[in-house]
PDB file of C-alpha atoms in Angstrom:
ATOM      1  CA  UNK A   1      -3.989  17.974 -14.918  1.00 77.00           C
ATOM      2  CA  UNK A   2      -6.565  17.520 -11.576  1.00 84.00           C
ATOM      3  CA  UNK A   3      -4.617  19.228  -8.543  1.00 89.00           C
ATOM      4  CA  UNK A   4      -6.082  18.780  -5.374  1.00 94.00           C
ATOM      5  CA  UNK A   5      -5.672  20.519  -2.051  1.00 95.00           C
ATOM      6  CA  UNK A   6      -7.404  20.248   1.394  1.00 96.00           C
ATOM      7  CA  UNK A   7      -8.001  22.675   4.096  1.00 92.00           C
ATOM      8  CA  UNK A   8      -7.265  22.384   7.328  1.00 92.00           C
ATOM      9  CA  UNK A   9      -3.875  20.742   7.343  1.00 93.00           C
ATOM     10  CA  UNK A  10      -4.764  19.842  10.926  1.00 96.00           C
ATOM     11  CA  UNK A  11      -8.033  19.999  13.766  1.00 96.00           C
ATOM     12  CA  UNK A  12      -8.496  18.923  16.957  1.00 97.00           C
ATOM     13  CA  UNK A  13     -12.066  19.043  17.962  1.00 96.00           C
ATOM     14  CA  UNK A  14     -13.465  17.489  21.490  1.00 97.00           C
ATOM     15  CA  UNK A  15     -15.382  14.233  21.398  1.00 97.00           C
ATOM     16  CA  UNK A  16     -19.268  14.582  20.360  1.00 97.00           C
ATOM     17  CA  UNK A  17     -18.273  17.292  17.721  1.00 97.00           C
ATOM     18  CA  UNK A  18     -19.565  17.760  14.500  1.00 97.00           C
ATOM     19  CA  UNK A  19     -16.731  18.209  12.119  1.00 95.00           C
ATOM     20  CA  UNK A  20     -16.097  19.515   8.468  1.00 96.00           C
ATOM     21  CA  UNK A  21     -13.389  18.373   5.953  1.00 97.00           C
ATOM     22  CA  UNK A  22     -12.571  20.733   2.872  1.00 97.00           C
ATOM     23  CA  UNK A  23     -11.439  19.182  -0.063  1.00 97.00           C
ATOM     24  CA  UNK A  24     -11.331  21.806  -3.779  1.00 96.00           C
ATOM     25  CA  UNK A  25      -9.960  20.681  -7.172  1.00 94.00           C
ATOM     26  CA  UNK A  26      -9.044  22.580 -10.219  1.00 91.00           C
ATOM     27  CA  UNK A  27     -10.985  20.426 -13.106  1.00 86.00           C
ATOM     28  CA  UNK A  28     -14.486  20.772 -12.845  1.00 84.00           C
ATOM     29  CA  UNK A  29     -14.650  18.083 -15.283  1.00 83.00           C
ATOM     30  CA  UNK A  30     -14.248  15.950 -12.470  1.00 83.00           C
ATOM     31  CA  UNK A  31     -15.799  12.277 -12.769  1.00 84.00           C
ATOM     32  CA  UNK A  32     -15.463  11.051  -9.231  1.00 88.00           C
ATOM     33  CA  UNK A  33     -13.886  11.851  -5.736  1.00 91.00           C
ATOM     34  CA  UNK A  34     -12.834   9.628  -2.993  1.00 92.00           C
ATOM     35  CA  UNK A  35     -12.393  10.363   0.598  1.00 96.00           C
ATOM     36  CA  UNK A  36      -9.395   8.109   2.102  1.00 96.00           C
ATOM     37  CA  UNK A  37      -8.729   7.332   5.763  1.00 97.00           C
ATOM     38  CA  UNK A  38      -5.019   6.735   6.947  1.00 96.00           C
ATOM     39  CA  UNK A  39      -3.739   5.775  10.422  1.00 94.00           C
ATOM     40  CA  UNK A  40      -0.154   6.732  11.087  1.00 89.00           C
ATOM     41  CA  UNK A  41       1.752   4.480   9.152  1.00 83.00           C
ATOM     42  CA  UNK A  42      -0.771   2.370   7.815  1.00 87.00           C
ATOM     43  CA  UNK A  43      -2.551   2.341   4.284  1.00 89.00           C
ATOM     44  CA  UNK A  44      -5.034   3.881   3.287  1.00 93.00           C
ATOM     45  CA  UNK A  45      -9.197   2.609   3.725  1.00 92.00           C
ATOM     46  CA  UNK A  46     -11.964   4.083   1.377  1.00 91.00           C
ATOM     47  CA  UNK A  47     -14.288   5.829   2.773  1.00 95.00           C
ATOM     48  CA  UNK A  48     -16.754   7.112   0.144  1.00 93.00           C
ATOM     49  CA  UNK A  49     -16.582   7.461  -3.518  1.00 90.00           C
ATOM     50  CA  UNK A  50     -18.895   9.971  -5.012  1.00 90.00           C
ATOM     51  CA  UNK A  51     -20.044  10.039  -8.835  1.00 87.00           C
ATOM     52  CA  UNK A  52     -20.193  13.185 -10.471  1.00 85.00           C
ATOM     53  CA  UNK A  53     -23.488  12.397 -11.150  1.00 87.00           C
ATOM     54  CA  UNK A  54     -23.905  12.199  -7.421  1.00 88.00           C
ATOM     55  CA  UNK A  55     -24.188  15.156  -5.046  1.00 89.00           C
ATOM     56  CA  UNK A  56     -23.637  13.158  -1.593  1.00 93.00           C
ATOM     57  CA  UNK A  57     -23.027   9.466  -0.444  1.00 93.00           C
ATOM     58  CA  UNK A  58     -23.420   8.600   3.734  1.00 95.00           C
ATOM     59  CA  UNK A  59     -21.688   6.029   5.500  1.00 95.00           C
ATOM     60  CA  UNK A  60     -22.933   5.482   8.327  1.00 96.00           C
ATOM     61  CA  UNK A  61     -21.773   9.080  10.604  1.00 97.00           C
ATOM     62  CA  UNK A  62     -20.012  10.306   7.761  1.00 97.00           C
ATOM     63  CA  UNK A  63     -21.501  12.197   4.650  1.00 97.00           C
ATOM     64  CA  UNK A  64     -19.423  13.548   1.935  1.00 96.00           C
ATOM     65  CA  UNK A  65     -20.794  16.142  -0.510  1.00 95.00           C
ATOM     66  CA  UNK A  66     -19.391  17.235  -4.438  1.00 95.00           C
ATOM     67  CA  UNK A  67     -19.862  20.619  -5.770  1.00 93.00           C
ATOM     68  CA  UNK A  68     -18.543  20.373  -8.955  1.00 91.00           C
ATOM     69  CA  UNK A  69     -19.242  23.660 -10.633  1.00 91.00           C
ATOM     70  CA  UNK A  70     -17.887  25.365  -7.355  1.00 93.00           C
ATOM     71  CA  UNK A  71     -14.443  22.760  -7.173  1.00 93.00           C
ATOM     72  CA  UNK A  72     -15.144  21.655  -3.829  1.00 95.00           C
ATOM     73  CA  UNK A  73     -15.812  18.454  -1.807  1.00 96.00           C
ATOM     74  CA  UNK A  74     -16.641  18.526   2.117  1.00 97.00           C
ATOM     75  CA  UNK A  75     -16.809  15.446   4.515  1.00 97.00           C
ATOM     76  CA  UNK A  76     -18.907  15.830   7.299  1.00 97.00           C
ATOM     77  CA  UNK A  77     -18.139  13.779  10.660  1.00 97.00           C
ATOM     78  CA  UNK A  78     -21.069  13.468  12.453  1.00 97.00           C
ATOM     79  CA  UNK A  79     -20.744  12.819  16.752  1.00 97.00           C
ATOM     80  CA  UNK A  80     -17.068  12.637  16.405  1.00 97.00           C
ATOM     81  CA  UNK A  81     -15.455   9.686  18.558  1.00 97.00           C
ATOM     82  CA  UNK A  82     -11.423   9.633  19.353  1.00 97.00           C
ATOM     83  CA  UNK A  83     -11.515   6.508  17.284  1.00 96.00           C
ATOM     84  CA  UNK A  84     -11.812   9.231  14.164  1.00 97.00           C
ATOM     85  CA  UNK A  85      -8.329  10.027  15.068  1.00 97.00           C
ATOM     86  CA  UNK A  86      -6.592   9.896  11.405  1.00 97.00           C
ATOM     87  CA  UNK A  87      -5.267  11.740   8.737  1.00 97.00           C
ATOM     88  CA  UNK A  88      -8.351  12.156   5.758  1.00 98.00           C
ATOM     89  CA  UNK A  89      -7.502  12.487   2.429  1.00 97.00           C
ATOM     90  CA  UNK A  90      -9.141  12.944  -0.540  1.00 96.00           C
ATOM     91  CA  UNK A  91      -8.181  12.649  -4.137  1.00 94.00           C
ATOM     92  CA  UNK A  92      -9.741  12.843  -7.750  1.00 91.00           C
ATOM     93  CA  UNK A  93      -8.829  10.630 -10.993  1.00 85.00           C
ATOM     94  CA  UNK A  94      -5.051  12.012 -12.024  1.00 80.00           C
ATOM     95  CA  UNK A  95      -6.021  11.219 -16.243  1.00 74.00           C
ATOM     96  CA  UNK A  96      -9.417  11.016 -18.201  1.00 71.00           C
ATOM     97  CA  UNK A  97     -10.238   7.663 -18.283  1.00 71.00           C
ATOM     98  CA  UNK A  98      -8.532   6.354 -15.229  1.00 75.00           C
ATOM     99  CA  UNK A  99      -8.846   5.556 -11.436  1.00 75.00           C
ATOM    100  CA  UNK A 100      -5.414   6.520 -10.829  1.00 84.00           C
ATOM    101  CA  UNK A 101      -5.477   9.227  -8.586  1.00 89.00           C
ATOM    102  CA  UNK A 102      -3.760  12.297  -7.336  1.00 91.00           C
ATOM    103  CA  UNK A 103      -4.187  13.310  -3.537  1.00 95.00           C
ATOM    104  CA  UNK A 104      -4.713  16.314  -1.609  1.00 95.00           C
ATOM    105  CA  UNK A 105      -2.463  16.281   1.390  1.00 95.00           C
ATOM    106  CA  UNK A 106      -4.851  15.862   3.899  1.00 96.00           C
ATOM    107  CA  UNK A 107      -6.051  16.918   7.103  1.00 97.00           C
ATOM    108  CA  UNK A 108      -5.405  15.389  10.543  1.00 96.00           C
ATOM    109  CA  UNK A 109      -7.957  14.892  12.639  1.00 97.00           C
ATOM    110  CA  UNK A 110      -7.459  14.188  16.268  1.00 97.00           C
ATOM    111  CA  UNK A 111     -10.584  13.657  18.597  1.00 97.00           C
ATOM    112  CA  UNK A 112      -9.806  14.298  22.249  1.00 97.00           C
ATOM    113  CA  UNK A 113     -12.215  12.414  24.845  1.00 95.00           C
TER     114      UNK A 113
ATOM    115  CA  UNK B   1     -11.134 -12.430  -0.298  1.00 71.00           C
ATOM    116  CA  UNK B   2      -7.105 -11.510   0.841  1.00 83.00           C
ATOM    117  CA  UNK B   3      -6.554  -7.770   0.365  1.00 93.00           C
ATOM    118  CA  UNK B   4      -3.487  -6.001  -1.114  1.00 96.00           C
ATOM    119  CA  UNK B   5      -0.474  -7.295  -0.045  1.00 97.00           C
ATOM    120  CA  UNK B   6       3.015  -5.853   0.389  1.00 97.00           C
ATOM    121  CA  UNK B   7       6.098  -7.185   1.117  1.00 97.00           C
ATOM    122  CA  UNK B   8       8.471  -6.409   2.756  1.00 97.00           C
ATOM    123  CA  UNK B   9       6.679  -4.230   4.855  1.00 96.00           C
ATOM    124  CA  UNK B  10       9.781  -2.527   6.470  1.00 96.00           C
ATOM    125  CA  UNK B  11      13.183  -1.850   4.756  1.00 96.00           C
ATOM    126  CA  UNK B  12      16.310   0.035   5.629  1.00 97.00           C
ATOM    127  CA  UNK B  13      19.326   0.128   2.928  1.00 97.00           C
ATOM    128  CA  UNK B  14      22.427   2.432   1.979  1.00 97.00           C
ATOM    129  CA  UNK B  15      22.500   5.267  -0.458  1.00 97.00           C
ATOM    130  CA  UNK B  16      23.735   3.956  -3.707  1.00 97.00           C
ATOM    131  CA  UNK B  17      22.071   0.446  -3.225  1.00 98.00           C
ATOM    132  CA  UNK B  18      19.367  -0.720  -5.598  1.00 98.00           C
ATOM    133  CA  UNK B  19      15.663  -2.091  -3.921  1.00 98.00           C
ATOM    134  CA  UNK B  20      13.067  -4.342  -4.893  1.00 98.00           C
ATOM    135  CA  UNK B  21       9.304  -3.558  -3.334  1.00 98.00           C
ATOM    136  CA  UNK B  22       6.255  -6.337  -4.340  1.00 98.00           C
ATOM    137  CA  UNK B  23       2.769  -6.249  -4.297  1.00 98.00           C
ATOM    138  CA  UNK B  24       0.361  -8.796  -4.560  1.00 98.00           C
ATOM    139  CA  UNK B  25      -2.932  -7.362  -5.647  1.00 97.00           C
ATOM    140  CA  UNK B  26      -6.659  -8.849  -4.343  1.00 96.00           C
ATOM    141  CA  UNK B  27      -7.429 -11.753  -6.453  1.00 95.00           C
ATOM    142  CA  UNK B  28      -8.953 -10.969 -10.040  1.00 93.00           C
ATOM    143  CA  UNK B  29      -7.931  -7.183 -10.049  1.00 93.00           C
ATOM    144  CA  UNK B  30      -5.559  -6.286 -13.110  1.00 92.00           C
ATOM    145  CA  UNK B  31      -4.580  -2.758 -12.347  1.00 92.00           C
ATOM    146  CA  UNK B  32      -1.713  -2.319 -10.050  1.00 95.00           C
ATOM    147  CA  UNK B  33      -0.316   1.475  -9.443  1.00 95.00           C
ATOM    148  CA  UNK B  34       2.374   2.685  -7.562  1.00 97.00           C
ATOM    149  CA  UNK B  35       2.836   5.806  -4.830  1.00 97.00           C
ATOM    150  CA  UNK B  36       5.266   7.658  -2.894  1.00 97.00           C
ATOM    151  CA  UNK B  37       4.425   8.735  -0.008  1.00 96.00           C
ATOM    152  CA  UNK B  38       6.584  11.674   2.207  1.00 94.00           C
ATOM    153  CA  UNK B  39       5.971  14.217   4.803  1.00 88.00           C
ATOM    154  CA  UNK B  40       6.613  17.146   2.153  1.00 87.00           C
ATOM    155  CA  UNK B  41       5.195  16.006  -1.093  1.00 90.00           C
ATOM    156  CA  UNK B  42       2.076  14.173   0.424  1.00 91.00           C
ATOM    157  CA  UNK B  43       0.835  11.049  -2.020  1.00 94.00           C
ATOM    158  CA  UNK B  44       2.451  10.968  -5.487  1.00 95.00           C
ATOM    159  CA  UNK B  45       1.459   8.803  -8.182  1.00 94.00           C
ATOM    160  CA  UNK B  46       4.590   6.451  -9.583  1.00 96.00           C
ATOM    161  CA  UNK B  47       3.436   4.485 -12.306  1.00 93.00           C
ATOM    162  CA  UNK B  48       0.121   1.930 -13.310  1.00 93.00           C
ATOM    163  CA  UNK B  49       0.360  -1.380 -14.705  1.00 94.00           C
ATOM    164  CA  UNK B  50      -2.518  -3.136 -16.563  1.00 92.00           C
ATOM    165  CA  UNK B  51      -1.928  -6.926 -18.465  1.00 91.00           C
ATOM    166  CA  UNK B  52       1.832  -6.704 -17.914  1.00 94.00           C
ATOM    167  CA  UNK B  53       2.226  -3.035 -19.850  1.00 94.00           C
ATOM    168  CA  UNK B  54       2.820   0.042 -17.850  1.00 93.00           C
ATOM    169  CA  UNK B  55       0.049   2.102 -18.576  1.00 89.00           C
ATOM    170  CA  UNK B  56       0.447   5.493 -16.872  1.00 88.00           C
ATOM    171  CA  UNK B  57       3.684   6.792 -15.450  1.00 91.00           C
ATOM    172  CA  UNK B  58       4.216   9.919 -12.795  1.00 92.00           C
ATOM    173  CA  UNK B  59       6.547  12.347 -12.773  1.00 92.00           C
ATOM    174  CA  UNK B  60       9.298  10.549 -11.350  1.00 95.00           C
ATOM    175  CA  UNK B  61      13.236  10.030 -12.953  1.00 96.00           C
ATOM    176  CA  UNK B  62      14.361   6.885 -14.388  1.00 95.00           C
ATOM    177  CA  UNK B  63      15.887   5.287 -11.349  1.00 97.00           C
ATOM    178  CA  UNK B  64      12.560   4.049 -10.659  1.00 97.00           C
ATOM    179  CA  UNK B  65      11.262   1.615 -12.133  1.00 97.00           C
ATOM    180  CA  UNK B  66       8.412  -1.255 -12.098  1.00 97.00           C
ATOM    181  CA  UNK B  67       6.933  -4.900 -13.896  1.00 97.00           C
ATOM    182  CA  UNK B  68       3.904  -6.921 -13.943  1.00 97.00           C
ATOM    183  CA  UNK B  69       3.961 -10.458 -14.005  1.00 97.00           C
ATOM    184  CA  UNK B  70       1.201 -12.637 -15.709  1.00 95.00           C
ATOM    185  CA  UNK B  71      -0.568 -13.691 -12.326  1.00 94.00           C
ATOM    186  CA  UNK B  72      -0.745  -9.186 -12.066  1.00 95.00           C
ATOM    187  CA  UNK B  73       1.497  -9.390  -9.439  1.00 97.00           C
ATOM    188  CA  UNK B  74       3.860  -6.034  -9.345  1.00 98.00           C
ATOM    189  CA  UNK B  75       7.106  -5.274  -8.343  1.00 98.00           C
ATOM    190  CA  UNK B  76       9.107  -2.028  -8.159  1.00 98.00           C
ATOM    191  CA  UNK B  77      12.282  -1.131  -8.649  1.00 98.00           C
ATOM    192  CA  UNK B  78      14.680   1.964  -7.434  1.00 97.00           C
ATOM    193  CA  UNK B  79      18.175   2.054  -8.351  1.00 95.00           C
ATOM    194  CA  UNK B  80      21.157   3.837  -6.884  1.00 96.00           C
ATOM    195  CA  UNK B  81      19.217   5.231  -3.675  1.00 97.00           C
ATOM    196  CA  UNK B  82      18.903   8.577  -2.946  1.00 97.00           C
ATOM    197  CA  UNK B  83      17.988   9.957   1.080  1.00 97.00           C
ATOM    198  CA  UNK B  84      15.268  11.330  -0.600  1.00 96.00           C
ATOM    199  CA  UNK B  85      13.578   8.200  -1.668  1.00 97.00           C
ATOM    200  CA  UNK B  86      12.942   7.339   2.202  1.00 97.00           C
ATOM    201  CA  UNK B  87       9.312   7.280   2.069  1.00 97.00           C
ATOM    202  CA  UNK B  88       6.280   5.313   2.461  1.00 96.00           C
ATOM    203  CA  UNK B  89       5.583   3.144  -0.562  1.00 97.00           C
ATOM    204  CA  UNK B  90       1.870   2.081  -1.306  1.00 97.00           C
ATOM    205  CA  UNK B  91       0.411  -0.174  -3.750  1.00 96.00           C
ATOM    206  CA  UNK B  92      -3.306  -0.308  -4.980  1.00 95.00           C
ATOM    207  CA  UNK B  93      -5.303  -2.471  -7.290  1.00 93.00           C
ATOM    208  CA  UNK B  94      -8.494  -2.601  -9.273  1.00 90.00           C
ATOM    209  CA  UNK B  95     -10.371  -4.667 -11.593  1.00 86.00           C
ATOM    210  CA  UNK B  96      -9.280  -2.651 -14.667  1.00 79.00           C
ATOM    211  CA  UNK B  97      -8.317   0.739 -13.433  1.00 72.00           C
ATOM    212  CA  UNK B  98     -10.572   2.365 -16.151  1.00 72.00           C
ATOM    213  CA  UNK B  99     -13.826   2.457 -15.108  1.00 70.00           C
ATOM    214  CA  UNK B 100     -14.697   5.460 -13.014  1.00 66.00           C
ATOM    215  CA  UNK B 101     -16.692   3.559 -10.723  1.00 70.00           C
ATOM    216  CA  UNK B 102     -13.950   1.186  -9.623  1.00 77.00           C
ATOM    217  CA  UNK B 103     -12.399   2.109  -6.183  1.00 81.00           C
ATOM    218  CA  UNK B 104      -8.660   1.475  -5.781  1.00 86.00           C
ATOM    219  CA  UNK B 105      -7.582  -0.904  -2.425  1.00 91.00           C
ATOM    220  CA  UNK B 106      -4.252   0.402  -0.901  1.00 93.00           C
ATOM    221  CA  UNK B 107      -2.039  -2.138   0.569  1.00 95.00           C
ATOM    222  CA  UNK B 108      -0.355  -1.566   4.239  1.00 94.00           C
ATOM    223  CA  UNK B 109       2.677   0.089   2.224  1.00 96.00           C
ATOM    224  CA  UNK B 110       6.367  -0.788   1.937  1.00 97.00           C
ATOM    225  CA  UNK B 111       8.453   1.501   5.006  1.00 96.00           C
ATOM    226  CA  UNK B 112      11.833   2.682   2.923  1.00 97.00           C
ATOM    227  CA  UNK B 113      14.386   4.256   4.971  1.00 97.00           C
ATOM    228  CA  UNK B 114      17.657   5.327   2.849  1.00 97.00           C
ATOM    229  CA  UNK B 115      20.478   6.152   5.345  1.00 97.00           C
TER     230      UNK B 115
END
């Protein structure tokens, strides 16, 4: 069973910052990993979904990475903005063969101007 | 095309009392799951429905409960309400919930507070 769990809990980084997100999961036989955005007490928005064939995807200022034979996952925020203010989460396939998920318990971003 | 829909969006009962939660999925997706969503246990998966069968179930007791209609519409059911049950409930859909490529859309959530 996929377990997830992302590093830090929380950051607070000035505007203009360049930021890293750490995601790792236990089953290397991982097929995919999306990154989730969540304002407080709203739903959640995909960000990026990643293959495991992929290494990367972009979006725009954000760039997520997989490293599967390592377990680990990074988002990178490019030029942070306070508008980046939310809590990211990220979260693999829960069973083989589905796009149910399980989640990490995210990290909190807050971008001070 | 209408995202994920959730109704009611806000929701405050008694312990003991029973609830009903719905979710209307974006138009031609099939797979509806369920998740709980607290301060302490983060984003937990409840159960997945596909063509009116529940597919995939979480780790969660009996009390809870779910159905899918023919138009893939979902509701969710929790019986005799615990405080712990206050939580954020989300919804998501796919097309078919099998295919590794699909994404899953998350509604705005259903606000339970158990008092």
């Amino acid at each position: 069973k996929q377990e997830v769990t992302q590093i830090p809990a929380a950051l607070s980084v000035p505007e203009g910052e360049n930021l890293v997100l750490n995601c790792s999961f236990t089953d290397s036989a991982i097929y995919n990993l999306q990154w989730f955005r969540q304002d407080p007490g709203k739903g959640l928005t995909s960000l990026l979904l990643i293959q495991s064939s992929q290494r990367e995807q972009t979006s725009g200022r954000l760039n997520a990475s997989l490293d599967k034979s390592s377990g680990r996952s990074t988002l990178y925020i490019a030029a942070s903005q306070p508008g980046d203010s939310a809590t990211y989460l990220c979260a693999a396939p829960l069973y083989s063969g589905y796009s149910t998920l399980t989640f990490g318990k995210g990290t909190m971003l807050l971008v001070s101007p | 095309k209408a995202g994920v829909t959730q109704t009611p969006r806000y929701l405050i009962k008694t312990r003991g009392q029973q609830v009903t939660l719905s979710c209307s999925p974006i138009s031609g997706h099939r797979s509806v799951s369920w998740y709980q969503q607290t301060p302490g246990q983060g984003l937990q998966f409840l159960f997945e429905y596909f063509s009116e069968t529940q597919r995939n179930k979480g780790n969660f007791p009996g009390r809870f409960s779910g159905r899918q209609f023919s138009n893939s519409r979902s509701e969710m059911n929790v019986s005799t309400l615990e405080l712990g049950d206050s939580a954020l409930y989300l919804c998501a859909s796919s097309l078919v919930g099998s295919d590794y490529q699909e994404t899953q859309y998350f509604g705005p959530g259903t606000r339970l507070l158990v008092l």
